[in-house]
Short mmCIF file of C-alpha atoms and ligand atoms in Angstrom, two decimals:
data_model
loop_
_atom_site.label_atom_id
_atom_site.label_comp_id
_atom_site.label_asym_id
_atom_site.label_seq_id
_atom_site.Cartn_x
_atom_site.Cartn_y
_atom_site.Cartn_z
CA MET W 1 -20.64 -90.77 -236.29
CA GLU W 2 -20.42 -91.81 -239.93
CA LYS W 3 -19.25 -95.38 -239.71
CA SER W 4 -17.05 -95.53 -242.79
CA LYS W 5 -14.82 -92.71 -241.54
CA ARG W 6 -14.16 -94.11 -238.11
CA PRO W 7 -10.62 -95.09 -237.29
CA GLN W 8 -9.79 -98.31 -235.51
CA ILE W 9 -8.38 -97.34 -232.12
CA ILE W 10 -5.23 -98.55 -230.43
CA PHE W 11 -4.59 -97.91 -226.74
CA ILE W 12 -0.98 -98.08 -225.66
CA GLY W 13 0.11 -97.38 -222.13
CA ALA W 14 1.52 -98.97 -219.02
CA PRO W 15 -0.50 -101.45 -216.99
CA GLY W 16 -2.79 -99.39 -214.75
CA SER W 17 -2.66 -96.25 -216.90
CA GLY W 18 -6.46 -96.35 -217.34
CA LYS W 19 -6.81 -98.00 -220.76
CA GLY W 20 -9.55 -100.40 -219.63
CA THR W 21 -11.61 -97.68 -217.95
CA GLN W 22 -11.40 -95.39 -220.98
CA ALA W 23 -12.19 -98.23 -223.37
CA LYS W 24 -15.44 -98.80 -221.46
CA ASN W 25 -16.26 -95.08 -221.80
CA LEU W 26 -15.66 -95.17 -225.55
CA VAL W 27 -17.83 -98.25 -225.96
CA GLU W 28 -20.68 -96.44 -224.20
CA SER W 29 -20.27 -93.12 -226.03
CA PHE W 30 -19.26 -94.13 -229.54
CA GLY W 31 -20.32 -97.74 -229.92
CA TYR W 32 -16.85 -99.18 -230.36
CA GLU W 33 -16.05 -102.81 -229.52
CA HIS W 34 -13.50 -103.29 -226.77
CA ILE W 35 -10.95 -106.02 -227.33
CA SER W 36 -8.43 -106.62 -224.57
CA THR W 37 -5.77 -109.25 -225.18
CA GLY W 38 -5.30 -109.53 -221.39
CA ASP W 39 -9.01 -110.39 -221.01
CA LEU W 40 -8.87 -112.89 -223.88
CA LEU W 41 -5.87 -114.58 -222.27
CA ARG W 42 -7.41 -114.58 -218.77
CA ASN W 43 -10.58 -116.14 -220.22
CA GLU W 44 -8.47 -118.91 -221.73
CA VAL W 45 -6.80 -119.52 -218.36
CA ALA W 46 -10.15 -119.52 -216.53
CA SER W 47 -11.67 -121.98 -219.02
CA GLY W 48 -8.74 -124.36 -218.54
CA SER W 49 -8.27 -124.69 -222.32
CA GLU W 50 -5.04 -126.10 -223.70
CA LEU W 51 -3.94 -122.59 -224.63
CA GLY W 52 -4.93 -121.35 -221.18
CA GLN W 53 -2.79 -123.98 -219.48
CA LYS W 54 0.11 -123.04 -221.72
CA VAL W 55 0.00 -119.33 -220.89
CA LYS W 56 -1.05 -119.42 -217.21
CA GLY W 57 2.50 -119.28 -215.85
CA VAL W 58 3.50 -116.49 -218.22
CA LEU W 59 0.61 -114.30 -217.07
CA GLU W 60 1.32 -115.01 -213.42
CA ALA W 61 4.95 -113.96 -213.90
CA GLY W 62 3.95 -110.75 -215.69
CA GLU W 63 5.93 -111.67 -218.81
CA LEU W 64 4.60 -111.55 -222.38
CA VAL W 65 3.16 -114.50 -224.28
CA THR W 66 4.42 -114.92 -227.83
CA ASP W 67 3.51 -112.38 -230.51
CA GLU W 68 2.11 -115.03 -232.86
CA LEU W 69 -0.12 -116.50 -230.17
CA VAL W 70 -1.70 -113.13 -229.39
CA LEU W 71 -2.13 -112.43 -233.10
CA GLU W 72 -3.96 -115.76 -233.58
CA LEU W 73 -6.20 -114.98 -230.63
CA LEU W 74 -7.09 -111.61 -232.14
CA GLU W 75 -7.70 -113.06 -235.60
CA ALA W 76 -10.14 -115.51 -234.05
CA ASN W 77 -11.96 -112.81 -232.11
CA CYS W 78 -12.07 -109.79 -234.45
CA ASP W 79 -14.28 -108.97 -237.41
CA LEU W 80 -12.40 -106.00 -238.80
CA ASP W 81 -14.43 -105.82 -242.02
CA ASN W 82 -17.60 -105.00 -240.14
CA LYS W 83 -16.67 -103.67 -236.72
CA PHE W 84 -14.68 -100.90 -235.08
CA TYR W 85 -12.40 -101.82 -232.24
CA ILE W 86 -10.41 -100.42 -229.39
CA PHE W 87 -7.31 -102.58 -229.13
CA ASP W 88 -6.39 -102.57 -225.45
CA GLY W 89 -3.12 -104.23 -224.47
CA PHE W 90 -2.05 -104.95 -228.04
CA PRO W 91 0.46 -104.08 -229.41
CA ARG W 92 2.97 -104.45 -226.61
CA ASN W 93 6.13 -104.02 -228.72
CA ASP W 94 7.14 -102.88 -232.20
CA LYS W 95 6.93 -106.40 -233.64
CA GLN W 96 3.28 -106.61 -232.53
CA ALA W 97 2.69 -103.11 -233.89
CA MET W 98 3.87 -104.34 -237.31
CA LEU W 99 1.64 -107.43 -237.06
CA LEU W 100 -1.33 -105.23 -236.25
CA LYS W 101 -0.60 -102.86 -239.10
CA TYR W 102 0.11 -105.39 -241.84
CA ARG W 103 -1.74 -108.57 -240.83
CA LEU W 104 -4.84 -107.27 -239.05
CA LEU W 105 -5.59 -103.67 -240.03
CA LYS W 106 -4.08 -103.83 -243.50
CA GLU W 107 -5.08 -100.48 -245.05
CA LYS W 108 -7.65 -99.54 -242.44
CA PRO W 109 -7.25 -96.12 -240.79
CA CYS W 110 -6.29 -96.13 -237.14
CA LEU W 111 -5.36 -93.81 -234.28
CA ALA W 112 -2.93 -94.82 -231.55
CA PHE W 113 -3.54 -93.19 -228.17
CA TYR W 114 -0.55 -93.22 -225.88
CA PHE W 115 -1.52 -92.92 -222.20
CA GLU W 116 1.37 -90.92 -220.81
CA ILE W 117 1.79 -91.27 -217.04
CA ASN W 118 4.46 -91.24 -214.35
CA LEU W 119 5.39 -94.93 -213.98
CA GLU W 120 6.34 -94.51 -210.33
CA GLU W 121 2.69 -93.93 -209.36
CA LEU W 122 1.47 -97.04 -211.07
CA GLU W 123 2.56 -99.70 -208.63
CA GLN W 124 0.19 -98.29 -205.98
CA ARG W 125 -2.61 -97.92 -208.53
CA LEU W 126 -2.27 -101.53 -209.59
CA VAL W 127 -2.06 -103.22 -206.20
CA ASN W 128 -5.19 -101.30 -205.12
CA ARG W 129 -7.19 -102.08 -208.26
CA ARG W 130 -10.39 -104.10 -207.92
CA THR W 131 -12.76 -105.24 -210.69
CA CYS W 132 -16.45 -106.10 -210.43
CA GLN W 133 -16.89 -109.69 -211.58
CA ASP W 134 -20.45 -109.00 -212.70
CA CYS W 135 -20.16 -105.86 -214.87
CA GLY W 136 -16.42 -105.25 -215.21
CA ALA W 137 -16.46 -101.83 -213.47
CA ILE W 138 -12.99 -100.89 -212.25
CA TYR W 139 -12.26 -99.38 -208.82
CA ASN W 140 -9.25 -98.26 -206.86
CA LEU W 141 -9.37 -98.73 -203.11
CA VAL W 142 -7.45 -95.49 -202.57
CA SER W 143 -8.41 -93.08 -205.35
CA LYS W 144 -11.79 -94.42 -206.51
CA PRO W 145 -13.33 -96.74 -203.91
CA PRO W 146 -16.91 -97.99 -204.29
CA GLN W 147 -19.39 -95.94 -202.22
CA LYS W 148 -20.21 -98.98 -200.11
CA GLU W 149 -17.26 -101.20 -199.28
CA GLY W 150 -17.22 -104.39 -201.37
CA VAL W 151 -20.29 -103.41 -203.43
CA CYS W 152 -20.22 -102.27 -207.06
CA ASP W 153 -21.74 -98.78 -207.53
CA LYS W 154 -22.86 -99.64 -211.05
CA CYS W 155 -24.57 -103.03 -210.71
CA GLY W 156 -24.68 -103.80 -206.98
CA GLY W 157 -22.47 -106.87 -207.49
CA THR W 158 -20.59 -108.00 -204.39
CA GLN W 159 -17.57 -109.61 -205.98
CA LEU W 160 -14.93 -106.90 -206.32
CA THR W 161 -11.84 -108.95 -206.93
CA GLN W 162 -8.14 -108.36 -207.35
CA ARG W 163 -6.36 -109.65 -210.44
CA LYS W 164 -3.83 -112.34 -209.66
CA ASP W 165 -1.06 -110.41 -211.39
CA ASP W 166 -1.82 -107.17 -209.48
CA ASN W 167 0.57 -108.08 -206.66
CA SER W 168 3.66 -106.02 -205.94
CA GLU W 169 6.24 -108.45 -207.33
CA THR W 170 4.44 -109.18 -210.62
CA VAL W 171 3.56 -105.51 -211.05
CA LYS W 172 7.27 -104.61 -210.96
CA THR W 173 7.97 -107.11 -213.76
CA ARG W 174 5.01 -105.87 -215.82
CA LEU W 175 6.14 -102.27 -215.54
CA LYS W 176 9.68 -103.20 -216.56
CA VAL W 177 8.44 -105.23 -219.53
CA PHE W 178 6.41 -102.18 -220.55
CA SER W 179 9.22 -99.62 -220.25
CA ASP W 180 11.65 -101.86 -222.13
CA ALA W 181 9.35 -102.03 -225.17
CA ILE W 182 7.48 -98.74 -225.38
CA GLY W 183 10.06 -96.46 -227.08
CA PRO W 184 10.25 -97.96 -230.59
CA MET W 185 6.51 -98.54 -230.67
CA VAL W 186 5.65 -94.91 -229.90
CA GLU W 187 8.23 -93.86 -232.49
CA MET W 188 6.54 -96.02 -235.12
CA TYR W 189 3.12 -94.43 -234.57
CA LYS W 190 4.70 -91.00 -234.45
CA ASN W 191 6.26 -91.61 -237.87
CA ASP W 192 2.91 -92.84 -239.21
CA GLN W 193 1.32 -89.64 -237.83
CA THR W 194 -1.31 -91.70 -236.05
CA LEU W 195 0.00 -91.05 -232.53
CA ARG W 196 -2.15 -89.04 -230.10
CA VAL W 197 -0.62 -88.45 -226.67
CA ILE W 198 -3.03 -88.37 -223.73
CA GLN W 199 -2.15 -87.05 -220.26
CA ALA W 200 -3.34 -90.10 -218.33
CA ASP W 201 -2.47 -88.95 -214.83
CA LYS W 202 -5.59 -86.75 -214.71
CA GLU W 203 -9.04 -87.65 -213.40
CA GLY W 204 -10.96 -90.19 -215.53
CA SER W 205 -13.43 -87.67 -216.98
CA VAL W 206 -10.60 -85.32 -217.99
CA VAL W 207 -8.73 -88.18 -219.67
CA PHE W 208 -11.88 -89.11 -221.55
CA THR W 209 -12.39 -85.53 -222.78
CA GLN W 210 -8.91 -85.58 -224.29
CA ILE W 211 -9.64 -88.81 -226.16
CA GLU W 212 -13.07 -87.62 -227.26
CA GLU W 213 -11.60 -84.48 -228.86
CA HIS W 214 -9.60 -86.65 -231.26
CA ILE W 215 -12.52 -88.90 -232.15
CA LYS W 216 -15.23 -86.26 -232.51
CA ILE W 217 -13.53 -84.84 -235.60
CA PHE W 218 -14.48 -87.97 -237.52
CA VAL W 219 -18.20 -87.24 -237.07
P1 AMP J 301 -3.18 -106.84 -219.38
O1 AMP J 301 -4.56 -107.22 -218.93
O2 AMP J 301 -3.18 -106.07 -220.67
O3 AMP J 301 -2.40 -106.15 -218.29
O4 AMP J 301 -2.41 -108.20 -219.69
C1 AMP J 301 -2.23 -109.18 -218.70
C2 AMP J 301 -1.15 -110.16 -219.15
O5 AMP J 301 -1.55 -110.83 -220.35
C3 AMP J 301 0.20 -109.53 -219.49
O6 AMP J 301 1.00 -109.32 -218.34
C4 AMP J 301 0.79 -110.59 -220.42
O7 AMP J 301 1.23 -111.72 -219.69
C5 AMP J 301 -0.43 -111.03 -221.22
N1 AMP J 301 -0.65 -110.19 -222.42
C6 AMP J 301 -1.68 -109.32 -222.64
N2 AMP J 301 -1.56 -108.73 -223.83
C7 AMP J 301 -0.44 -109.23 -224.39
C8 AMP J 301 0.22 -108.99 -225.62
N3 AMP J 301 -0.24 -108.10 -226.52
N4 AMP J 301 1.37 -109.69 -225.88
C9 AMP J 301 1.85 -110.57 -225.00
N5 AMP J 301 1.28 -110.84 -223.80
C10 AMP J 301 0.14 -110.17 -223.49
#
């Protein structure tokens, strides 16, 4: 793919709609960089940094940290003049969408993929989600379990863990926070003509094909 024509990519969708899995696919197939604000924040919490201590409770409750804080974290971790990113988990509301457009991307072309899915199915997806601590592969104990229980198919790692905020109570809050904010944000990308709607309730490979179709045209 000719680098100069590539759009920066934005993934918007409910928690558990498959953004992380598809971001990994795009990294492998098209050489994008994956930047997840959730991962950046969890790393801060795990490292015990001052920022991590400040946001720990917010993450555990499933609420949002402040827009400015996430923006600062992204500014510190992105090199938009030289790299092409998949923004996963940012923006989360229309204010963040404006910050992304005017403060981070500036004039750079972008495509916003909206992972459309029935929200009622997501609670079960999320509470059954497990992640390999060694390679980041994502499983679902019901719909996509590892071939051997507790062992990662990809790297053989034996630590398939559950995220702290993937419990039923926090998941309900996260889904509500999502549905309260999604409307105006989708509208904004629709008006900019950068919105691409993906049917995210399909199998992973089918979801990826839909995304790929929109990216291939930039080759
Ligand atoms: P995620 O991994 O995207 O599900 O995010 C996990 C948690 O990190 C969220 O429930 C929020 O507490 C926080 N978080 C992630 N991204 C953002 C964001 N763009 N704005 C505010 N909080 C965020």
